[in-house]
CSV table of C-alpha atoms in Angstrom, one decimal:
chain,number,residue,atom,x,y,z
A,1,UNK,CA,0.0,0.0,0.0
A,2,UNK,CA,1.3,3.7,-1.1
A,3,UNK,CA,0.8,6.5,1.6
A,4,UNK,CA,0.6,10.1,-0.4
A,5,UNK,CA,1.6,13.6,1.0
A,6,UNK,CA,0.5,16.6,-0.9
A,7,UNK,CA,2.2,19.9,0.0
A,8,UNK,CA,-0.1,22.7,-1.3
A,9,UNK,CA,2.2,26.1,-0.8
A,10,UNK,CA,2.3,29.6,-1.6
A,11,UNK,CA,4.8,29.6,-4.3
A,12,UNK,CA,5.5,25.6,-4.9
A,13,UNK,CA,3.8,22.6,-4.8
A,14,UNK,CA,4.9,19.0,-4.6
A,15,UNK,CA,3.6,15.4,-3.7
A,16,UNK,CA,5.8,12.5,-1.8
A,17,UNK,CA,4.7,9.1,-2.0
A,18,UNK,CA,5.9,6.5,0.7
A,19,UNK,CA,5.6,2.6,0.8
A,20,UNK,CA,5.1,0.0,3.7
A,21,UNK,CA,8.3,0.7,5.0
A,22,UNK,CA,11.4,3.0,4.0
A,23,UNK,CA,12.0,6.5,3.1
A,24,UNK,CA,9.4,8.8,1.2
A,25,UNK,CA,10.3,10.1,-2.4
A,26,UNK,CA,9.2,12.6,-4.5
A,27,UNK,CA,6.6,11.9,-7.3
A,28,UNK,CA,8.4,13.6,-10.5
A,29,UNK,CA,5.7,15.9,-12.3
A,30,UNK,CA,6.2,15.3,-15.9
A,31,UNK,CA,5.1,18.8,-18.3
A,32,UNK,CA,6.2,17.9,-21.7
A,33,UNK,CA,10.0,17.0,-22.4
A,34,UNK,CA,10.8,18.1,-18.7
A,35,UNK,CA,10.1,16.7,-15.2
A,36,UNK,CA,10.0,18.8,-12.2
A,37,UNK,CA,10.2,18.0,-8.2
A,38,UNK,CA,8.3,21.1,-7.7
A,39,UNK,CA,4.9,22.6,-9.3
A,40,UNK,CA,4.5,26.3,-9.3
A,41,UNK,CA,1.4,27.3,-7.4
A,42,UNK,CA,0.1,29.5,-10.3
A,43,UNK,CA,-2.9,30.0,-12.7
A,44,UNK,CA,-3.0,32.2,-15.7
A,45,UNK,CA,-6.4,32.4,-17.6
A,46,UNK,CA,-7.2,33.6,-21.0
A,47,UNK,CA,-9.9,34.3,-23.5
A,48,UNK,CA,-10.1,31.8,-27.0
A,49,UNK,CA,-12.0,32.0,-29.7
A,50,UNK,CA,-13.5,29.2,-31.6
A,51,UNK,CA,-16.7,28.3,-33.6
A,52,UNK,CA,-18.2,27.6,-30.6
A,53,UNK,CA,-18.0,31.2,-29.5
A,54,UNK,CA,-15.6,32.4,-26.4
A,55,UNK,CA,-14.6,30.2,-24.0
A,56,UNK,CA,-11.9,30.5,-20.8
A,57,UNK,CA,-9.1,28.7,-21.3
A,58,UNK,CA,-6.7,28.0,-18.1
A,59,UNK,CA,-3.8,26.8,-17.2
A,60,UNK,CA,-1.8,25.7,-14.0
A,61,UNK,CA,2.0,25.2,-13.0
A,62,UNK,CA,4.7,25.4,-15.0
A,63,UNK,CA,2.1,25.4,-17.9
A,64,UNK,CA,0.6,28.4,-16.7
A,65,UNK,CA,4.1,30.1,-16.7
A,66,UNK,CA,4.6,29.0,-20.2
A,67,UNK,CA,0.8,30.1,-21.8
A,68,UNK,CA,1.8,33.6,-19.6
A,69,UNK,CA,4.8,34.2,-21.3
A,70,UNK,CA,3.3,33.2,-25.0
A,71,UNK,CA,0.1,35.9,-23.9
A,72,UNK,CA,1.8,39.0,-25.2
A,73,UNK,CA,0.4,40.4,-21.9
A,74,UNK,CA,-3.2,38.7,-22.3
A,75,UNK,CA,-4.8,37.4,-20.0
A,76,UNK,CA,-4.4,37.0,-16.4
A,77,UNK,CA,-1.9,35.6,-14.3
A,78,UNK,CA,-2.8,34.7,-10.5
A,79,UNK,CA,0.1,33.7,-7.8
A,80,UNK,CA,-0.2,33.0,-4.2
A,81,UNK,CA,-3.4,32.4,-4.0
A,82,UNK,CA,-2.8,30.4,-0.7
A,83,UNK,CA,-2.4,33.9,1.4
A,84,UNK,CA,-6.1,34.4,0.4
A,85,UNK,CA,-7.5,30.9,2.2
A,86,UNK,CA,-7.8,33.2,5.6
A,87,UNK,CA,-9.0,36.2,4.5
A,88,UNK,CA,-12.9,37.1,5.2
A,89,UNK,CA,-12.6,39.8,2.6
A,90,UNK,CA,-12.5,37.6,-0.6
A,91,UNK,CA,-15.4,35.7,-1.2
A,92,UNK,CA,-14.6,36.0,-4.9
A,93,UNK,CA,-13.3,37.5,-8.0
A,94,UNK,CA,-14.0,38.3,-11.5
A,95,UNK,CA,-11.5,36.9,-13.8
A,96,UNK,CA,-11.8,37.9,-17.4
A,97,UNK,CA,-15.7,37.8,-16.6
A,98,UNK,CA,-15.8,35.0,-14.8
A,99,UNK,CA,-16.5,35.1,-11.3
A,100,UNK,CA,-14.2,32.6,-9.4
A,101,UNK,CA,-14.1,31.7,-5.5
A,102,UNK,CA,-11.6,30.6,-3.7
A,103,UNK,CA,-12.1,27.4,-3.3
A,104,UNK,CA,-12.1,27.0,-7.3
A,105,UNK,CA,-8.9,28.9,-7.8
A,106,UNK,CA,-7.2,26.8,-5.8
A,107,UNK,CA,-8.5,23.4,-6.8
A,108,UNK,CA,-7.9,24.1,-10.3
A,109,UNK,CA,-3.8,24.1,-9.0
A,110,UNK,CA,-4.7,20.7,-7.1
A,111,UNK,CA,-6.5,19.5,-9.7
A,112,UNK,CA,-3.3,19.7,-12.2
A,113,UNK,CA,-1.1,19.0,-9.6
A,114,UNK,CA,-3.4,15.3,-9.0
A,115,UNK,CA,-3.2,14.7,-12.8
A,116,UNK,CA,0.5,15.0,-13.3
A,117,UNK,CA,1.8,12.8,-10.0
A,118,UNK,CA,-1.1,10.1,-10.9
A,119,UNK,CA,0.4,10.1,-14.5
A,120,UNK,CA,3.4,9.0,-12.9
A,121,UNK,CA,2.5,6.7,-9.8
A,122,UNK,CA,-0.9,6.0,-11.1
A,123,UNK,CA,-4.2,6.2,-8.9
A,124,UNK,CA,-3.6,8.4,-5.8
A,125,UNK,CA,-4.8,6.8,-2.4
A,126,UNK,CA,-8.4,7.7,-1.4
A,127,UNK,CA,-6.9,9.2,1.8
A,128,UNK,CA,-3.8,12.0,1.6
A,129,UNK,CA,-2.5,13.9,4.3
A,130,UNK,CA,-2.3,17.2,3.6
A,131,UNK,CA,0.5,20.2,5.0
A,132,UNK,CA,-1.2,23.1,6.9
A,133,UNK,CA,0.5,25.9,8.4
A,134,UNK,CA,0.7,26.5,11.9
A,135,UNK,CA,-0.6,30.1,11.3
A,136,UNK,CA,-2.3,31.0,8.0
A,137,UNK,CA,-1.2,34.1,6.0
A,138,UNK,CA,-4.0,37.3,7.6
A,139,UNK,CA,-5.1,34.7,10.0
A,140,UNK,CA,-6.8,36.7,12.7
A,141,UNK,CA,-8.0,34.1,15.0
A,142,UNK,CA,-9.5,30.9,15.8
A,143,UNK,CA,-12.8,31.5,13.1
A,144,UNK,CA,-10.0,32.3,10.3
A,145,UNK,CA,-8.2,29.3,10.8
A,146,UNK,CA,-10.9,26.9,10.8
A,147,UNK,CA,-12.7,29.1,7.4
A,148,UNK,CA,-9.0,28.7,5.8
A,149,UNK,CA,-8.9,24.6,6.5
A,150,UNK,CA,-12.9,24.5,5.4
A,151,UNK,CA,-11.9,26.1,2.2
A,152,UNK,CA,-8.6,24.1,1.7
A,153,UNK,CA,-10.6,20.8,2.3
A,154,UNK,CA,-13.3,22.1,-0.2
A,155,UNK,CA,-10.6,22.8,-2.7
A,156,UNK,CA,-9.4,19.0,-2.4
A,157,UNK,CA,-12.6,17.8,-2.6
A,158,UNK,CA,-13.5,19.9,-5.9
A,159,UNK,CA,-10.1,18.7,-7.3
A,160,UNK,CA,-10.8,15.0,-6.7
A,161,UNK,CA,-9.6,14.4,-2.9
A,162,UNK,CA,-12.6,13.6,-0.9
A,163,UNK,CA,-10.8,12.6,2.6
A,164,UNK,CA,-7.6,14.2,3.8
A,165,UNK,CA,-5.9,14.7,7.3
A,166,UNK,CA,-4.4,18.1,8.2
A,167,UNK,CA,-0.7,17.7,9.5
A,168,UNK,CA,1.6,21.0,10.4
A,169,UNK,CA,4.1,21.7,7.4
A,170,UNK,CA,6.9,22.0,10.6
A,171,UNK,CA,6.1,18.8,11.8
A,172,UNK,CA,6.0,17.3,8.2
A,173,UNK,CA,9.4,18.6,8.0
A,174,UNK,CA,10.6,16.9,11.5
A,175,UNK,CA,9.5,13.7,9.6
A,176,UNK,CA,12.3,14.4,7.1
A,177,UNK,CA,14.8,15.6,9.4
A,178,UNK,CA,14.2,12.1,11.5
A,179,UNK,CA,14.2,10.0,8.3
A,180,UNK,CA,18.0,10.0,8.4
A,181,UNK,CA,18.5,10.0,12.2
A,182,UNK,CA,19.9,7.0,14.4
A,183,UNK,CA,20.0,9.1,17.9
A,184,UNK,CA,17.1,11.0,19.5
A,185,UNK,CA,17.3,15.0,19.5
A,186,UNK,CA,15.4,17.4,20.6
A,187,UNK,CA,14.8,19.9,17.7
A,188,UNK,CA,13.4,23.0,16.4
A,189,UNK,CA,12.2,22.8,13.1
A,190,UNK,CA,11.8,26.2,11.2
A,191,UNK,CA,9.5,25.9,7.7
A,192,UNK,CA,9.9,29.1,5.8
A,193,UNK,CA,7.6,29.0,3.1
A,194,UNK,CA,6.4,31.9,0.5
A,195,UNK,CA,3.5,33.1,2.9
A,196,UNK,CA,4.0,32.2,6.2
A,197,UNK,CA,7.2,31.4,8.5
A,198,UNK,CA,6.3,27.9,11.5
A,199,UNK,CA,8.0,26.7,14.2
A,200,UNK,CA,7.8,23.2,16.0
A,201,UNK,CA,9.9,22.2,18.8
A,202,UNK,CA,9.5,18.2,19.2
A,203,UNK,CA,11.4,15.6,20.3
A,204,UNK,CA,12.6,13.6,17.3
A,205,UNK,CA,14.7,9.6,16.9
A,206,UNK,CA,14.1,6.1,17.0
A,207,UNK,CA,12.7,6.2,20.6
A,208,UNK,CA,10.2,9.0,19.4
A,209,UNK,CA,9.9,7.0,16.4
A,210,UNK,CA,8.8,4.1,18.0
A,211,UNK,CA,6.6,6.1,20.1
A,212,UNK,CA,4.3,7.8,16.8
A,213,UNK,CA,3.8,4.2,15.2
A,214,UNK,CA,2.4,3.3,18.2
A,215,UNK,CA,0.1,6.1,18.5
A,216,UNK,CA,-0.6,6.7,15.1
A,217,UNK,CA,0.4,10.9,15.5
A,218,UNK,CA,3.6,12.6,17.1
A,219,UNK,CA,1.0,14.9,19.5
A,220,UNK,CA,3.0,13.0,22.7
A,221,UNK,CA,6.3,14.2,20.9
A,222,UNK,CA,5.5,18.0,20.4
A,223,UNK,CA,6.1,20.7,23.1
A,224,UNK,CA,5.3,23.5,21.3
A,225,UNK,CA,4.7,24.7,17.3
A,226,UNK,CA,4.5,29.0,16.3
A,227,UNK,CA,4.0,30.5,12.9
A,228,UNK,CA,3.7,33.9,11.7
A,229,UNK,CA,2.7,35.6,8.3
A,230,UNK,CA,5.9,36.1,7.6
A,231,UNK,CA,7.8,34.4,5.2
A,232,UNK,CA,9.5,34.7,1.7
A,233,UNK,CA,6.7,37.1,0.0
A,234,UNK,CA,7.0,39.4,2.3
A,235,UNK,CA,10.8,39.8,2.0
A,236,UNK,CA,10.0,40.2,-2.0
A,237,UNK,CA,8.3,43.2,-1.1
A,238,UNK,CA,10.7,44.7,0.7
A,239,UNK,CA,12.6,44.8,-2.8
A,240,UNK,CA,9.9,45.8,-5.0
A,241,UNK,CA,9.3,48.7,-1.8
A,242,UNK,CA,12.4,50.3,-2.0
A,243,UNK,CA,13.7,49.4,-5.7
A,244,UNK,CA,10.8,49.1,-8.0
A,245,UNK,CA,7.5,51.2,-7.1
A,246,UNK,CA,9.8,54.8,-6.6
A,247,UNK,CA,10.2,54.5,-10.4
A,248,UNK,CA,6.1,53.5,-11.3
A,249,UNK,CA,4.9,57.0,-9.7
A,250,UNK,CA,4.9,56.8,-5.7
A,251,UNK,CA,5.5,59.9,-3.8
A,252,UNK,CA,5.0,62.1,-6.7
A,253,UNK,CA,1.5,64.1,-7.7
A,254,UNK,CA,-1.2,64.9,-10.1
A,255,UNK,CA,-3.6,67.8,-10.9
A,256,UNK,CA,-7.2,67.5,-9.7
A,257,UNK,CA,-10.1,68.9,-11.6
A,258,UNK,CA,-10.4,71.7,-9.2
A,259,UNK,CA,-6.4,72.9,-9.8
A,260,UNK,CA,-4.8,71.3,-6.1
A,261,UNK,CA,-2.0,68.9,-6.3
A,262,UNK,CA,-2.4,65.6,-5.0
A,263,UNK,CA,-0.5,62.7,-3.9
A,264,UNK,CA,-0.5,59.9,-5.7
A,265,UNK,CA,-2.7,57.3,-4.3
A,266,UNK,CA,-0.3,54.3,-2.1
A,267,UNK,CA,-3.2,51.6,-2.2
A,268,UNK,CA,-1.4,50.3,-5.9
A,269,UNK,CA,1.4,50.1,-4.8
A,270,UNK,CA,0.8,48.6,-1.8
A,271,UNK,CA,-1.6,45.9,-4.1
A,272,UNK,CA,2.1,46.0,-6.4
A,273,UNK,CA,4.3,44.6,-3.5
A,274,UNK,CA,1.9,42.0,-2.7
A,275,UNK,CA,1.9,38.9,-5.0
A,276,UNK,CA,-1.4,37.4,-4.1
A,277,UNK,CA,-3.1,41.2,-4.6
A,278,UNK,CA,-0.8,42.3,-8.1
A,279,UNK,CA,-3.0,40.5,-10.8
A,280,UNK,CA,-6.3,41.7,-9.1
A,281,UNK,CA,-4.9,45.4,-10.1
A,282,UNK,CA,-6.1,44.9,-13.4
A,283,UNK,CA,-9.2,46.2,-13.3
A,284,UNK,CA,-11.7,48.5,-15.4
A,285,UNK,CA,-12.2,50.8,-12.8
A,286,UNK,CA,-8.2,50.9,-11.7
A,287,UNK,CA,-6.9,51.5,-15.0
A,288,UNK,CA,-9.5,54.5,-15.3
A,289,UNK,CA,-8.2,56.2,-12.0
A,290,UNK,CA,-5.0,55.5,-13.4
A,291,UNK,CA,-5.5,57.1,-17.3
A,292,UNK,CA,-7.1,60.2,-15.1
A,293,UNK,CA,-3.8,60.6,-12.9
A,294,UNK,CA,-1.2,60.3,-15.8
A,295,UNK,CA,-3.3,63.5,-18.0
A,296,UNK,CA,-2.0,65.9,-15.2
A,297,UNK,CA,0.7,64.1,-13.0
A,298,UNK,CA,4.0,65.9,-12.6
A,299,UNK,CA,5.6,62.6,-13.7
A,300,UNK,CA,3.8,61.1,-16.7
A,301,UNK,CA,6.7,58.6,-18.0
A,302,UNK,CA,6.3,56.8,-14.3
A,303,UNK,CA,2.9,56.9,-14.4
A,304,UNK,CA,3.1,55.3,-17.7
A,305,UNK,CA,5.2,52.7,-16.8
A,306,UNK,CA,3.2,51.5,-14.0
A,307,UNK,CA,-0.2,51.6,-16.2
A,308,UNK,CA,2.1,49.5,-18.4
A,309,UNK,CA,3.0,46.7,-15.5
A,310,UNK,CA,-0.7,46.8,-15.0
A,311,UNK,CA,-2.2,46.4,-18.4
A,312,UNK,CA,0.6,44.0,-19.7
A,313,UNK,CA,0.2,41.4,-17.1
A,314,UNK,CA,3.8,42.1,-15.9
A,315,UNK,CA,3.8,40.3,-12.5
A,316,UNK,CA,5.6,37.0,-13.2
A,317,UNK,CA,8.2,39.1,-14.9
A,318,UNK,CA,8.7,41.1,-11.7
A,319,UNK,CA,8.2,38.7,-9.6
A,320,UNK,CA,11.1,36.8,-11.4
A,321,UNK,CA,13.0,39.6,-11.1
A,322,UNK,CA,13.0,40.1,-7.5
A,323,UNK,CA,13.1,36.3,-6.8
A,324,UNK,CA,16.6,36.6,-8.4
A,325,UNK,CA,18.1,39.5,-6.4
A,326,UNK,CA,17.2,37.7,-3.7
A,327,UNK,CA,18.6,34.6,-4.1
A,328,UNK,CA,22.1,36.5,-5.2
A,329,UNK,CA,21.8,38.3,-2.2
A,330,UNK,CA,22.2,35.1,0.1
A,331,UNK,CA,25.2,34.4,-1.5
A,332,UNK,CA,27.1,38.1,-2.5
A,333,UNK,CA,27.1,41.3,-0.7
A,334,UNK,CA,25.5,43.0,-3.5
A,335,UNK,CA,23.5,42.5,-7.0
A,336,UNK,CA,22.2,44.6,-9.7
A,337,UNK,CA,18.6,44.5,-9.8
A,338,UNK,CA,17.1,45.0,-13.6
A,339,UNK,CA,13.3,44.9,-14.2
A,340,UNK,CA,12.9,45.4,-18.4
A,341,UNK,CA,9.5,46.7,-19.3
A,342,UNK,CA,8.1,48.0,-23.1
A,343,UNK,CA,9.2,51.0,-23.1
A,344,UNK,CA,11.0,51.6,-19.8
A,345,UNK,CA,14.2,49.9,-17.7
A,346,UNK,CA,14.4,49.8,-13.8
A,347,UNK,CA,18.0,49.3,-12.7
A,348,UNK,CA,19.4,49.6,-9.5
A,349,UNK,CA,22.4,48.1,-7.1
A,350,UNK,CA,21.4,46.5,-4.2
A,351,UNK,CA,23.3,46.0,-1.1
A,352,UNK,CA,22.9,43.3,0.8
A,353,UNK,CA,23.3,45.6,3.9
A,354,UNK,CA,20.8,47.4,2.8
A,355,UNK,CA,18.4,44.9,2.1
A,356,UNK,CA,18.5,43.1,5.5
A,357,UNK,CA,17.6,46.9,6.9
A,358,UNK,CA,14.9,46.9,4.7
A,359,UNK,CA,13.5,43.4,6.3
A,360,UNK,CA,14.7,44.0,9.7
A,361,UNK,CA,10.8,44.2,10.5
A,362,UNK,CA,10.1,41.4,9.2
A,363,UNK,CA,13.0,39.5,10.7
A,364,UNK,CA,12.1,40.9,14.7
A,365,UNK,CA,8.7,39.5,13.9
A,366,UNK,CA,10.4,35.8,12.8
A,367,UNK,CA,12.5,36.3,16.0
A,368,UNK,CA,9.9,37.0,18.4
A,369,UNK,CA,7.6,34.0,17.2
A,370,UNK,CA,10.5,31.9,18.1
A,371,UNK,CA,11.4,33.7,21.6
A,372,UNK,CA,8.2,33.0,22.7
A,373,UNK,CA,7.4,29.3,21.7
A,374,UNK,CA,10.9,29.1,23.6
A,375,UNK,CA,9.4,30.8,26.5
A,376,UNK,CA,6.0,29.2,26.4
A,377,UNK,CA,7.9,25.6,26.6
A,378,UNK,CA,10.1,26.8,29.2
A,379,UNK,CA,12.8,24.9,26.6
A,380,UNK,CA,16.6,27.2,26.9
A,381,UNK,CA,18.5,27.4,23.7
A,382,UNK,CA,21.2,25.8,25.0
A,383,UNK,CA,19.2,22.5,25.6
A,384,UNK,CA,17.9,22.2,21.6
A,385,UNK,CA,19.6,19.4,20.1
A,386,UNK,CA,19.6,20.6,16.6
A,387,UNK,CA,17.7,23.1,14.7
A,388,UNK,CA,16.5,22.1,11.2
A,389,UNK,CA,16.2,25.0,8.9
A,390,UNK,CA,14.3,24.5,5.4
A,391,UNK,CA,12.4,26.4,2.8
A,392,UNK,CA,13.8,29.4,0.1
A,393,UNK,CA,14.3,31.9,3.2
A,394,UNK,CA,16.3,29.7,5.1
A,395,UNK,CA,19.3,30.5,2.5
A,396,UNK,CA,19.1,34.4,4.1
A,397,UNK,CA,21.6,35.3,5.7
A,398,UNK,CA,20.3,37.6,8.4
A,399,UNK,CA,17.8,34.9,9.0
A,400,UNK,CA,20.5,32.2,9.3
A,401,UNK,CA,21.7,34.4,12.0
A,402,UNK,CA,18.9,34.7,13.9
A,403,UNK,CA,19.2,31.1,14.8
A,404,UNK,CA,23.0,30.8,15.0
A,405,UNK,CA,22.8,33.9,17.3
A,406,UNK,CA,20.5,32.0,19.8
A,407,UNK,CA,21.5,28.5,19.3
A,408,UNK,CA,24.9,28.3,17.7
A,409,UNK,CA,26.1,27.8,13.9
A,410,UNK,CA,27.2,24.2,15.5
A,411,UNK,CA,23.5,23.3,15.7
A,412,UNK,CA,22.1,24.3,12.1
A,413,UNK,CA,21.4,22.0,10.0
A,414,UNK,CA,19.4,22.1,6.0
A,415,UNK,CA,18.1,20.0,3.6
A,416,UNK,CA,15.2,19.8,1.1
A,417,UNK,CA,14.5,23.6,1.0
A,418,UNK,CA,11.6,23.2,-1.1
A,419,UNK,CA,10.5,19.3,-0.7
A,420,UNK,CA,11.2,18.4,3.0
A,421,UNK,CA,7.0,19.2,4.0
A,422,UNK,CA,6.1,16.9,1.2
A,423,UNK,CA,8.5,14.0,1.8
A,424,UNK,CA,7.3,14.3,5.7
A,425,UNK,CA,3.8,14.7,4.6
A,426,UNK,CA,4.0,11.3,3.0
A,427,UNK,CA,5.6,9.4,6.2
A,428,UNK,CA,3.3,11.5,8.2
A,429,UNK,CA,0.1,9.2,6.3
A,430,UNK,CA,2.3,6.3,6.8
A,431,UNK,CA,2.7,6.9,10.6
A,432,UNK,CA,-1.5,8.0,10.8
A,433,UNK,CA,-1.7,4.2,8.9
A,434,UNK,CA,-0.8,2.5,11.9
């Protein structure tokens, strides 16, 4: 019997698949000539004509990425649609005139993501465990989280899952960690994902090991999990903050009808540093405001430029952008941002010292989730075995040192940045088996 994981995340995707006994493994997601470990969580949607009439065509993945970048700037592109599962303020949007909820956008990226890994390990098992977060993305309490799970479970269940089992992505990632461990530790796992940032302190080895087949769970293993909102997105903006929205208009002014000079309005650009909220930018009514401001602003070409993002269905391409000074950032103490638009170039050095000032509110946030689940355990630094590090984020420097600060560089350890939840989901269904 095959036990199935299914790692639904912000940015990427994946599914693990573990037998009867031995390790978990990825289930490759074939998308034409190339196989991936990973599935981008994204959608892009566009109008086709046929002699049928109009219909809405859509895409998800890797796919969706590739149909994007064919558009010519049709259509619309949707990312992170995760950080939406807690929000009380979207019940819906119109896309391309189409009204869409959440629980549809979402299990359209399950449903693909189910297609591809039963392609290659054939028929799923009627049961998968599924990653949660210990805190959702805007989750504001108790009624949030349990709306976000309702409409995750409703977005399985629309994509072809009818039964899953909620597990914590942190402790899906202890799973992993333990895989490969012959001692018992005591250790913190950190998951940074896209959207949010969890914590789980547990006990972790063969004698725990032991202990969760027995039981069916690790609950008697856990002393304490956190989370916060915080995560990989959220350092993105940052960037596009400080390096791309000075140069689309904010902080300068327009003309009104009645002759006074007025700011520029900040709700765009807050929308613009937001992944989950950029695509929804594209609207009738925006791009009206927007052709209004640029008659009379005191800096048309800006203005133009950020009409231009908006109308051309430039996200991804910033998005990519900003993913890659990041990721040069963790390894150089500088990089030269670029963003290329029709038109108009935004180029800029970056320092990394400048950068980890830019997220240094972000970054007390990250370290005060961890302070107190320390606290709240009554665990001391010093007695943490190890502490287990994974997801894109973990690669940041100033976040790496926000752990070897409290618990020593001798204690860090890494691995599976961007598959660890998924492998541990799958020996997580394997343990709940038992």
């Amino acid at each position: 019997m095959s036990y199935v994981g299914i790692d639904f995340g912000t940015t990427n995707s994946a599914v693990a698949i573990a037998e009867a006994s031995g390790p978990s493994r990825l289930v490759p997601l074939t998308v034409g000539t190339q196989v991936f470990e990973t599935f981008r969580s994204v959608l892009f949607f566009e109008k086709q004509e046929d002699r049928l009439g109009t219909t809405l065509a859509h895409w998800a993945g890797p796919e969706a990425i590739e149909a994007y970048l064919d558009s010519e700037g049709e259509g619309r592109f949707v990312q992170s649609v995760k950080s939406y599962l807690a929000s009380k303020d979207f019940t819906g949007t119109n896309i391309l005139g189409k009204q869409f909820g959440i629980e549809p956008l979402v299990s359209l990226i399950l449903k693909d993501l189910k297609a591809k890994a039963e392609t290659s390990a054939g028929p799923l098992p009627q049961t998968i465990v599924v990653g949660r977060p210990a805190h959702f993305v805007g989750d504001s309490g108790d009624d949030a989280e349990a709306m976000a799970l309702d409409r995750l479970r409703e977005a399985f269940r629309l994509a072809g899952v009818h039964e899953i089992r909620f597990e914590l992505e942190p402790v899906a990632a202890a799973y992993h960690y333990e895989s490969g461990l012959e001692r018992d530790e005591l250790v913190l796992i950190a998951d940074f994902g896209g959207g949010t940032s969890d914590f789980c302190l547990l006990r972790v080895g063969p004698k725990a090991r032991a202990s969760a087949q027995a039981d069916g769970d690790r609950a008697g293993d856990i002393l304490g999990v956190g989370g916060v909102g915080i995560a990989g997105d959220s350092f993105d903006s940052r960037i596009v903050e400080h390096c791309v929205t000075p140069h689309l208009g904010r902080g300068t002014q327009y003309r009104s009808m009645d002759g006074q000079m007025l700011p520029m309005p900040v709700w765009p650009f807050e929308y613009m540093r937001r992944w989950h909220l950029l695509s929804f930018l594209n609207t009738t009514q925006t791009r009206r405001m927007l052709t209004e401001i640029l008659r009379t602003s005191e800096n048309p070409t800006q203005i133009q430029a950020l009409i231009t993002v908006i109308e051309e269905g430039l996200g991804f391409h910033l998005h990519r952008a900003v993913e890659h000074a990041k990721v040069v950032l963790s390894g150089q103490p500088e990089t030269k941002f670029r963003f290329t638009l029709p038109g108009a170039s935004i180029e800029t050095t970056i320092q990394r010292s400048d950068f980890e000032d830019w997220v240094k509110p972000e970054t007390l946030a990250i370290a005060g989730c961890v302070d107190d689940l320390m606290e709240r355990t009554g665990v001391s630094f010093a007695d943490v075995d190890r502490v287990f590090l994974t997801g894109g984020s973990s690669f940041i420097p100033i976040i790496r040192r926000l752990f070897s600060d409290r618990f020593g560089e001798d204690k860090l350890r890494t691995g599976g940045e961007l598959t660890s939840v998924a492998s541990g989901l799958a020996l997580a269904a394997r343990t709940a088996s038992r």
